[in-house]
mmCIF file of C-alpha atoms and ligand atoms in Angstrom:
data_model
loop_
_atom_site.group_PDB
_atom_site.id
_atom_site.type_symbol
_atom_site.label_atom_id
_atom_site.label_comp_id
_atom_site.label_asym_id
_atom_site.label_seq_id
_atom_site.Cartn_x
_atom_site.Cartn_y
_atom_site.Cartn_z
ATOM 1 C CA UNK A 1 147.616 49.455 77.223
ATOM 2 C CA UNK A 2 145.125 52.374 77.914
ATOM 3 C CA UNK A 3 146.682 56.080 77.230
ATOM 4 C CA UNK A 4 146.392 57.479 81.208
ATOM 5 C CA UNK A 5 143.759 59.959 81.086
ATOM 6 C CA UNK A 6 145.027 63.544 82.400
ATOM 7 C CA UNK A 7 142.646 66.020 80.629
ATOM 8 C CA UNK A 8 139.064 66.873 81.439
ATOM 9 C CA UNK A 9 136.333 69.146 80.008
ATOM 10 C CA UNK A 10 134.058 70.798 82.202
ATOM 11 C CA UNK A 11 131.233 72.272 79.895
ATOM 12 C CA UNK A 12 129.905 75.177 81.777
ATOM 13 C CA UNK A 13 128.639 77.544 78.933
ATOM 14 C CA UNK A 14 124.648 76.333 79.477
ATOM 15 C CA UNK A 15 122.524 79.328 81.006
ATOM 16 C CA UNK A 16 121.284 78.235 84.085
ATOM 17 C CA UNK A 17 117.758 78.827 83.362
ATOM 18 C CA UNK A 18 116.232 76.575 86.295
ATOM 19 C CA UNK A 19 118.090 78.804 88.982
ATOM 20 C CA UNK A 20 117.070 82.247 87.803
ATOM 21 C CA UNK A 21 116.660 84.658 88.631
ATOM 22 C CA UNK A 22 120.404 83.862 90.739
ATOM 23 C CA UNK A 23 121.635 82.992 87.319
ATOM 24 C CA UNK A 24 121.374 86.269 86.165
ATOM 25 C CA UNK A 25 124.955 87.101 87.520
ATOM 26 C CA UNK A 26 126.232 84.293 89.287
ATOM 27 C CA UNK A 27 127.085 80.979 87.090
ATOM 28 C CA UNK A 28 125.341 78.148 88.231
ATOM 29 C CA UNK A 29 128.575 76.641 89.243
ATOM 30 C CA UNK A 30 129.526 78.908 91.386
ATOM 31 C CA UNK A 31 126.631 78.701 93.788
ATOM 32 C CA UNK A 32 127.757 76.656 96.889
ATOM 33 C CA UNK A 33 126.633 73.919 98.451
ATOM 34 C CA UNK A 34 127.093 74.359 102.381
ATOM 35 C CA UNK A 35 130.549 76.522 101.796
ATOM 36 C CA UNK A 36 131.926 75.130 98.310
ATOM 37 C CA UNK A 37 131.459 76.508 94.860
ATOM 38 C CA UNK A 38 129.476 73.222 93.036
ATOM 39 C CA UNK A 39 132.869 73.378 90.701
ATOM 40 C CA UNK A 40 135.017 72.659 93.943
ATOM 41 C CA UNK A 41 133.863 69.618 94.119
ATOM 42 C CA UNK A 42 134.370 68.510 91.043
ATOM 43 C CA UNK A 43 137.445 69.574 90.386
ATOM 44 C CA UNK A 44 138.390 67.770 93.458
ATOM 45 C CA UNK A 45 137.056 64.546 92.420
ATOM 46 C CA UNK A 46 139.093 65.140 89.189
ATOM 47 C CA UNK A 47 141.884 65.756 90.964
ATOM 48 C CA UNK A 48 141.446 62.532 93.022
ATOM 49 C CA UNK A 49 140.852 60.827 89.488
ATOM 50 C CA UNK A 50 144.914 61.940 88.293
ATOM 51 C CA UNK A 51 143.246 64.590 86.449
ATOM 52 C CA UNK A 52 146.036 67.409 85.899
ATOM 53 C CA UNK A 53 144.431 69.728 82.649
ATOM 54 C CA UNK A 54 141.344 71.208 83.576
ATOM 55 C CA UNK A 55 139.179 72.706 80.287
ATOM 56 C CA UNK A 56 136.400 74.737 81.232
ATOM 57 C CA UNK A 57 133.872 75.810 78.517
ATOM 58 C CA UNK A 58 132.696 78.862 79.537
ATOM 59 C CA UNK A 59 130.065 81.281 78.162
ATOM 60 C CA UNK A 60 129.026 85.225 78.719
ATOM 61 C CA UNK A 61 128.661 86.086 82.406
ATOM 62 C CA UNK A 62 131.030 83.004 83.458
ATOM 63 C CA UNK A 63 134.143 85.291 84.948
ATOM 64 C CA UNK A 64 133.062 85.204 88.152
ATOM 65 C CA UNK A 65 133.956 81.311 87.627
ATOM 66 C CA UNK A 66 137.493 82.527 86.505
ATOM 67 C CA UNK A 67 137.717 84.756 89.222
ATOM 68 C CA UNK A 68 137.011 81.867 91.794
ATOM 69 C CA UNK A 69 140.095 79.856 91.015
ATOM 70 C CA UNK A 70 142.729 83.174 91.029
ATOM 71 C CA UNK A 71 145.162 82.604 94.237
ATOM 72 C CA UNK A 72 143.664 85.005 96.954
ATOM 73 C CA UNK A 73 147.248 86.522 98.116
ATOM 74 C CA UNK A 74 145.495 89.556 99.785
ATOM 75 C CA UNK A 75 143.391 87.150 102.114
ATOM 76 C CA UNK A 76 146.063 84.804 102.523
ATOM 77 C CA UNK A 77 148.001 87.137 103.766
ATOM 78 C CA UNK A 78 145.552 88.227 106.382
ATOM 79 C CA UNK A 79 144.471 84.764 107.557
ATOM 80 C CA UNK A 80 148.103 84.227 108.121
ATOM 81 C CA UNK A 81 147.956 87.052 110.059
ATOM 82 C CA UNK A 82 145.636 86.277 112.104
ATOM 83 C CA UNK A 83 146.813 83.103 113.289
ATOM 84 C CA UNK A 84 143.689 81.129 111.409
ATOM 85 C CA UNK A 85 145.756 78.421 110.226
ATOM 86 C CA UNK A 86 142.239 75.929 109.492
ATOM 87 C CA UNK A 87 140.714 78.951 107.097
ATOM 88 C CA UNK A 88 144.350 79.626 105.675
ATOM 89 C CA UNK A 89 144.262 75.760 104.735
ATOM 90 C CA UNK A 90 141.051 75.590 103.416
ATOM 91 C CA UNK A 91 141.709 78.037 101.447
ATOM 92 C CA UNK A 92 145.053 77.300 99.514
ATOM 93 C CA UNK A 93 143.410 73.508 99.257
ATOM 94 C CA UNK A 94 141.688 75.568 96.512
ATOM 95 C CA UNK A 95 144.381 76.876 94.755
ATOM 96 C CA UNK A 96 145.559 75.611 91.047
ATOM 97 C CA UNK A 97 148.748 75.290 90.068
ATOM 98 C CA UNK A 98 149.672 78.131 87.209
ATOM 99 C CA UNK A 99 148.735 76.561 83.848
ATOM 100 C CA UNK A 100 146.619 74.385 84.949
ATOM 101 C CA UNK A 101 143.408 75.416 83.822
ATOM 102 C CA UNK A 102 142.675 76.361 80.430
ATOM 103 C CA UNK A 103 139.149 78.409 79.198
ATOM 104 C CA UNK A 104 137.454 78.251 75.972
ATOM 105 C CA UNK A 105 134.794 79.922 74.572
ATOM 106 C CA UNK A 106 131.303 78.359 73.138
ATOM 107 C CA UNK A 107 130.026 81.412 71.671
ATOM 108 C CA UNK A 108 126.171 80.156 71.633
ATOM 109 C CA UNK A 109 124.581 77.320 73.755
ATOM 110 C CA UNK A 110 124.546 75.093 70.650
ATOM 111 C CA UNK A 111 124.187 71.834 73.173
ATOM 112 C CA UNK A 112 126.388 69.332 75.441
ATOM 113 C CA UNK A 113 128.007 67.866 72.445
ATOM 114 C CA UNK A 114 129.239 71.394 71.033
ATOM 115 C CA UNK A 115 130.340 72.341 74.065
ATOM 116 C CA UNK A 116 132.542 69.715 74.251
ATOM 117 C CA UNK A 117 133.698 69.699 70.664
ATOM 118 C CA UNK A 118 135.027 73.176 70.930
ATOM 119 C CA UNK A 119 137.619 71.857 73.232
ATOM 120 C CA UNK A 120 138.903 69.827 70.743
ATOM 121 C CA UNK A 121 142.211 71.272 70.130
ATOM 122 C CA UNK A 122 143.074 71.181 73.794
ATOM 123 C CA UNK A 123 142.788 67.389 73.683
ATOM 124 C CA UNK A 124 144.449 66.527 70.585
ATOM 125 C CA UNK A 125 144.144 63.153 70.151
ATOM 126 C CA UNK A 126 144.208 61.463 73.664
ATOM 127 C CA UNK A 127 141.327 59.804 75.836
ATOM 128 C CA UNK A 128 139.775 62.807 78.028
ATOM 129 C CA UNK A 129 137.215 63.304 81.367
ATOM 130 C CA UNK A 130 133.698 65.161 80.905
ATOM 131 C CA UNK A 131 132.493 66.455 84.158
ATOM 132 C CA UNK A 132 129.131 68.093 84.892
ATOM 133 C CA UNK A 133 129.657 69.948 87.929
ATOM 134 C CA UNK A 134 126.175 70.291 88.560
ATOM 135 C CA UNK A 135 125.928 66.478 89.055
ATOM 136 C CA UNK A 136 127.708 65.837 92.906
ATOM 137 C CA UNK A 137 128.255 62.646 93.760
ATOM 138 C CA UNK A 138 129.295 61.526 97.283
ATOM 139 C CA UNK A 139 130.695 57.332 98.182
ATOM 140 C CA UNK A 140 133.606 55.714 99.067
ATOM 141 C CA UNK A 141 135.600 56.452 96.282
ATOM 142 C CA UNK A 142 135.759 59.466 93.992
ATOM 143 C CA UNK A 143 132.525 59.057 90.400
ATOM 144 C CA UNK A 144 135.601 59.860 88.207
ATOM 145 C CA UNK A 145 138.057 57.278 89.531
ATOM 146 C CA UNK A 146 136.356 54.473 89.477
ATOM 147 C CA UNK A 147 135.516 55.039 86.032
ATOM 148 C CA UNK A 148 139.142 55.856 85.298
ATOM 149 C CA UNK A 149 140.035 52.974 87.011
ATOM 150 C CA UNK A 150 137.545 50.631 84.802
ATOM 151 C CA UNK A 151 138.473 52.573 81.834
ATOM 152 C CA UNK A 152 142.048 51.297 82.024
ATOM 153 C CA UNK A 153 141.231 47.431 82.152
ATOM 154 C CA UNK A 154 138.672 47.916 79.194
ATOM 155 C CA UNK A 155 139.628 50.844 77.215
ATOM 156 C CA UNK A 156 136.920 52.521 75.020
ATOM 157 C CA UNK A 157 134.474 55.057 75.979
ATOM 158 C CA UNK A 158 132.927 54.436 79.673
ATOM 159 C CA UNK A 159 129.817 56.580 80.520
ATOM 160 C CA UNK A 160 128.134 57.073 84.334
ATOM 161 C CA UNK A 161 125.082 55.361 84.547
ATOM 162 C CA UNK A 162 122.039 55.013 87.313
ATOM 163 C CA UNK A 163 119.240 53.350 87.092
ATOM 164 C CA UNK A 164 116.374 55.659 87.325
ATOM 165 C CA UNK A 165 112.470 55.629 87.335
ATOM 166 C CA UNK A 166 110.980 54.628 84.299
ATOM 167 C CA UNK A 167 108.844 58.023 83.541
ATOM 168 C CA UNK A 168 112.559 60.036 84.054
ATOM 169 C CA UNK A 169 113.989 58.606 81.676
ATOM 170 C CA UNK A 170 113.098 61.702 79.181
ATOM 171 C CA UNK A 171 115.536 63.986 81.397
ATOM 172 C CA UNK A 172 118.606 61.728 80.302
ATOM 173 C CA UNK A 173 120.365 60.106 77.343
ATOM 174 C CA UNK A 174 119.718 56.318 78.598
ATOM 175 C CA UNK A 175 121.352 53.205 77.227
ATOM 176 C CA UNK A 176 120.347 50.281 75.487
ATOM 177 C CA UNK A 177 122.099 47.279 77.198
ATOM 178 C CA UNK A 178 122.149 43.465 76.875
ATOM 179 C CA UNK A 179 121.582 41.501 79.974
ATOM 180 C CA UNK A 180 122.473 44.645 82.955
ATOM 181 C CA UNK A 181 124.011 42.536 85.224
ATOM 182 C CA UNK A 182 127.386 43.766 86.919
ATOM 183 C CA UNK A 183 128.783 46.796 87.010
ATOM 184 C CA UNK A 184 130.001 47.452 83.798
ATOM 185 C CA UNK A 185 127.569 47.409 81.426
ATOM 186 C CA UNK A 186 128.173 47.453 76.952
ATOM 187 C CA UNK A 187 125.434 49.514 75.678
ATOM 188 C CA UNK A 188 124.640 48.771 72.016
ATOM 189 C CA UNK A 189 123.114 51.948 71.422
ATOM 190 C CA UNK A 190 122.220 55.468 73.839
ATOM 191 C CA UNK A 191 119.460 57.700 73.411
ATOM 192 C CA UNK A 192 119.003 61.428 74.148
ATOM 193 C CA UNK A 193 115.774 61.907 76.315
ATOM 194 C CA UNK A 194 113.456 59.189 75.043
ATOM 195 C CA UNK A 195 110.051 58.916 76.200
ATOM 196 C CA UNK A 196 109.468 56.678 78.877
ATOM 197 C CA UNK A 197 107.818 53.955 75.967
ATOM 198 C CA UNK A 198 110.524 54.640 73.646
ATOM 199 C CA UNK A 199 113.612 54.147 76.479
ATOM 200 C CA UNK A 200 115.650 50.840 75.781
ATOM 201 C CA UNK A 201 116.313 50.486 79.311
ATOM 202 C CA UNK A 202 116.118 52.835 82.624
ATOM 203 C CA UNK A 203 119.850 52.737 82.795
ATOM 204 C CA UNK A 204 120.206 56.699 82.563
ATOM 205 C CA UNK A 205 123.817 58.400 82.280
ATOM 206 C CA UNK A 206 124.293 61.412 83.964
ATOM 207 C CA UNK A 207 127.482 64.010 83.701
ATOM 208 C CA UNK A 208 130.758 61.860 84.220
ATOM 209 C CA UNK A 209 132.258 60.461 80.719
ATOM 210 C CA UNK A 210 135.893 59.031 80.172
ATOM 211 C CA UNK A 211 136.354 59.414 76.233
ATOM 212 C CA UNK A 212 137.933 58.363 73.123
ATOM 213 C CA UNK A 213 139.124 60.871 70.959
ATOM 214 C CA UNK A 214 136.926 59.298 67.844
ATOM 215 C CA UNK A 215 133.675 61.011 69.947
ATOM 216 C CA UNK A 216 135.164 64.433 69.140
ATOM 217 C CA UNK A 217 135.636 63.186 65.676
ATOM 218 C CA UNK A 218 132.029 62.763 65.302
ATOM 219 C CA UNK A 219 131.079 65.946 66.798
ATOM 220 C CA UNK A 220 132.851 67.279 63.766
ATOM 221 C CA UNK A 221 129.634 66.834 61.135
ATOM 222 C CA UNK A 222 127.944 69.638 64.006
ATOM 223 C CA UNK A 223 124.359 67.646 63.472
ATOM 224 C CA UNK A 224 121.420 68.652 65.701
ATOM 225 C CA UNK A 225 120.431 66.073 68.072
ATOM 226 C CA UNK A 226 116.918 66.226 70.346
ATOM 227 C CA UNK A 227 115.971 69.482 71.069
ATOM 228 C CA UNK A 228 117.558 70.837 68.514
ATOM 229 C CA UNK A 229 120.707 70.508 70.146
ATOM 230 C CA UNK A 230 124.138 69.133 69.350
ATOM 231 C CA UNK A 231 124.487 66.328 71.701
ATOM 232 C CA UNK A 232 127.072 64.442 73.079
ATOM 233 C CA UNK A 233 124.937 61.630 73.786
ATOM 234 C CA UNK A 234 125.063 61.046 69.486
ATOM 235 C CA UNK A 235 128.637 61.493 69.072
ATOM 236 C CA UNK A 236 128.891 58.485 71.747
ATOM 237 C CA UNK A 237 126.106 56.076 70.411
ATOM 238 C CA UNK A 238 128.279 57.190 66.925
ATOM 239 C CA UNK A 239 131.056 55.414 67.951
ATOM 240 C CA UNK A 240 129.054 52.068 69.186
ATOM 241 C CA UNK A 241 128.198 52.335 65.137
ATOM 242 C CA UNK A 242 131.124 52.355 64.496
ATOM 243 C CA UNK A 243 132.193 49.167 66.865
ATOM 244 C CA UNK A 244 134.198 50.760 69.164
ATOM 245 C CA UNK A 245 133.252 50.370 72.653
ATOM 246 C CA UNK A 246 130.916 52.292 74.970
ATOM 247 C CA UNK A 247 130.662 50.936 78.633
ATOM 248 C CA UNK A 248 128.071 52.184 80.694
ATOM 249 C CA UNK A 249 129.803 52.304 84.691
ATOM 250 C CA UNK A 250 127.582 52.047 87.906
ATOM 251 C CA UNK A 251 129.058 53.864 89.956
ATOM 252 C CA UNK A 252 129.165 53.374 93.786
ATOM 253 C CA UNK A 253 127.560 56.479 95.454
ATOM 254 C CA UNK A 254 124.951 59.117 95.983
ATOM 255 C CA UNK A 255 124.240 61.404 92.800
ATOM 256 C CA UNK A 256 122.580 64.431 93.389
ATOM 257 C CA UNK A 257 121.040 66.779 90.610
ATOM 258 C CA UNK A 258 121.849 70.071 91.761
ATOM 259 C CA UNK A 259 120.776 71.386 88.057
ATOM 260 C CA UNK A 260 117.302 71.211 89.913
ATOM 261 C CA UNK A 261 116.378 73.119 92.379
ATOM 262 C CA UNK A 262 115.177 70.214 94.446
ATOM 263 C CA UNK A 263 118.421 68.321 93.814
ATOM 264 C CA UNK A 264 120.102 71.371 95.127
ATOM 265 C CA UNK A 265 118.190 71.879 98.198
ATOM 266 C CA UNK A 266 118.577 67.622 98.633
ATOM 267 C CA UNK A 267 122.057 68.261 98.408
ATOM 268 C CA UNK A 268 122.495 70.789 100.781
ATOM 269 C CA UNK A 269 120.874 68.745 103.448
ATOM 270 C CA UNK A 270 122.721 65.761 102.832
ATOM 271 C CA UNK A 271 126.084 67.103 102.886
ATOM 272 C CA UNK A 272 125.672 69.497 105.510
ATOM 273 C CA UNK A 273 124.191 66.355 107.778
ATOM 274 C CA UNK A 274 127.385 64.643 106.920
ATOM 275 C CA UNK A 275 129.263 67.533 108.480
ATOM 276 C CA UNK A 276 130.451 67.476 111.792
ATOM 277 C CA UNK A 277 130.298 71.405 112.610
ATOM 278 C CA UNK A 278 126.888 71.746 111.117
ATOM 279 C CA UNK A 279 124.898 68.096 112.146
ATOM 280 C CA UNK A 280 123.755 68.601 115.245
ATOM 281 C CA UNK A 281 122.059 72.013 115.119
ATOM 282 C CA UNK A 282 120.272 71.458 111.622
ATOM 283 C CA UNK A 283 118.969 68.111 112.799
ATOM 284 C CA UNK A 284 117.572 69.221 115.416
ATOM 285 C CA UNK A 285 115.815 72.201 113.136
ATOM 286 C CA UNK A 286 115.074 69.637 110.451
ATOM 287 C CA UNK A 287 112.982 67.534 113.272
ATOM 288 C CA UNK A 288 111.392 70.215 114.409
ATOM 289 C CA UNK A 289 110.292 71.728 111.136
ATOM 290 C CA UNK A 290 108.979 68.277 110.459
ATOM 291 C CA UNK A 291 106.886 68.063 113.942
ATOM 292 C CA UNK A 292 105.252 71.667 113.577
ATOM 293 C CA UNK A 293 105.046 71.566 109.848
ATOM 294 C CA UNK A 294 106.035 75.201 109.872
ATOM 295 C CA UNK A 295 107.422 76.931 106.949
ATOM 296 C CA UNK A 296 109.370 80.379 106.125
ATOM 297 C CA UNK A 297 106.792 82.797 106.069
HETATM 298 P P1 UTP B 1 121.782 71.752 81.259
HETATM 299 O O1 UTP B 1 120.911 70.913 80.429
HETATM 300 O O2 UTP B 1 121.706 71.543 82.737
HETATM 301 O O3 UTP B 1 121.524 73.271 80.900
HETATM 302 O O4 UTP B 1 123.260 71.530 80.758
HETATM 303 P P2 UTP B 1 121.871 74.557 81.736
HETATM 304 O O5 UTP B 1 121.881 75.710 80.804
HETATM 305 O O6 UTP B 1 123.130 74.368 82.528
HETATM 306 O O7 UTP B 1 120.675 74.703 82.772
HETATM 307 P P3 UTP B 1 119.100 74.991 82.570
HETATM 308 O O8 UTP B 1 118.511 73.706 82.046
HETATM 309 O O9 UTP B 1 118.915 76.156 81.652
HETATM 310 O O10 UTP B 1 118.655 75.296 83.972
HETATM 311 C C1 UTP B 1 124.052 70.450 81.191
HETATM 312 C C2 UTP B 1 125.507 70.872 81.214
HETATM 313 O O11 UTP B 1 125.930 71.199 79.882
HETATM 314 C C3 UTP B 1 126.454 72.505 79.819
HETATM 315 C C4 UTP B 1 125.823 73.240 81.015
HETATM 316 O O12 UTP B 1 126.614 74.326 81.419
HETATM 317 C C5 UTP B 1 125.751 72.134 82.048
HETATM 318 O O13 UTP B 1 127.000 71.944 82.715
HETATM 319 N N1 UTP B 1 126.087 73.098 78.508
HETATM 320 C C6 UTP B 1 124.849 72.921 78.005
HETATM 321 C C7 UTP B 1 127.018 73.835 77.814
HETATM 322 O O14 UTP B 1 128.172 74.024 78.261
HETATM 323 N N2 UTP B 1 126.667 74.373 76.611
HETATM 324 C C8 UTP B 1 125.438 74.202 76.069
HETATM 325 O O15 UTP B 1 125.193 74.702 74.955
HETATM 326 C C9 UTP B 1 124.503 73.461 76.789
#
């Protein structure tokens, strides 16, 4: 029997440097798509996934991420008030239970992998989440639970994958896989960023992981990875070494990169189409941008 998986690590400590000069004082995480922080939504989908111990690794110039999830009893208060029950609702859907979340420090953007490994001592020695909130993904079912879900019939470490053009693959750690047939997929080795002629496969992961402890383990020996990084992507492909398990999952559902700008400004679009208040209007501005051609001038 799996060990139920309850913990996740949010790494958040990176700098942001695509989205300056915003990043300058607002964490990357914080910036919202349509009305929600990015980190909303994936603390929801951990949530959804059982998720009850939320680790963020936070950096310099991160409290306004701290801030966010403080109970708003002032503006409660004056929603109640005011009789505006839907806001009021919204708005305590947000909050966390006391406790709940836990913040740790990575004192210098060392990499992914560090970032991870300095929540080590909140996870002891139990399987644990990694969430990317700049990676949303929309479908059916919540990224995180289906992996959770697969997780529990096969145990070991299960990644996120997607298959992905063949000249991206240097903007992801990609997997080396047997036949890729199904949805779950054994890689027998991951890479960090190859070049396109060095991938193994176009079967990218992006920023949802379900864990073993062991992977923390091998962060221990701190080695630099590509760019000179300490990368999680090696403490993983450590453990196939090692024979235990690493699954890459394909998920059902849209992933959007809203690291990039253009994944951002994808994003935006696509869930504010999906949203009943906002649909009609910004079709009909998104047609007729798209007839004239015009842009902000
Ligand atoms: P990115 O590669 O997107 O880096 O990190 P970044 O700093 O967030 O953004 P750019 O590239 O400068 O625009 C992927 C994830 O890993 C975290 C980031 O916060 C992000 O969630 N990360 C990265 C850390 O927590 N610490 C690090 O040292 C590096």
């Amino acid at each position: 029997m799996t060990r139920k998986v309850t913990k996740a690590i949010f790494p958040v400590a990176g700098m942001g440097t695509r989205f300056l000069p915003a990043t300058k004082s607002v964490p990357k995480e914080i910036m919202t798509l349509v009305d929600r922080p990015l980190v909303q939504y994936a603390i929801d989908e951990a949530r959804a996934a059982g998720i009850t111990e939320f680790i963020f690794v936070t950096s310099r110039g991160k409290s306004a991420l701290e801030d966010y999830f403080d109970h708003n009893q002032v503006l409660e208060q004056s929603l109640k008030e005011k009789g505006k029950n839907d806001l009021l609702e919204t708005l305590q859907a947000t909050n966390m239970e006391s406790g709940a979340i836990a913040y740790i420090r990575q004192h210098k953007a060392l990499g992914l992998g560090h970032a991870v490994w300095c929540a080590r001592r909140l996870i002891g020695d139990e399987p644990f989440a990694v969430m990317l909130p700049d990676d949303v993904i929309s479908g059916p079912k919540p990224c995180l639970q289906q992996m959770i879900e697969a997780y529990e019939e096969t145990g070991g470490n299960m990644v996120a994958a997607m298959e992905v053009p063949e000249e991206k693959t240097s903007s992801y750690g990609v997997l080396d896989v047997g036949d890729n047939i199904g949805k779950v997929v054994r890689a027998r080795g991951m890479v960090e960023k190859p070049k396109p002629q060095e991938a193994p496969s176009n079967l990218a992961v992006i920023g949802r992981y379900v864990l073993r402890p062991s992977v923390l383990y091998n962060l221990n020996q701190n080695k630099l990875g590509s760019g000179g990084e300490i990368q999680l992507t090696d403490a993983i492909a450590e453990d196939i070494r090692n024979g235990v398990p690493v699954f890459g999952y394909k998920f059902d559902g849209q992933r959007f990169d809203c690291g990039s700008k253009a994944g951002f400004l994808q994003a935006t679009v696509a869930f504010a189409l999906a949203r009943e208040d906002l649909r009609d209007e910004l079709r009909h501005y998104l047609h007729e941008l798209a007839t004239t051609g015009q842009a902000a001038q």
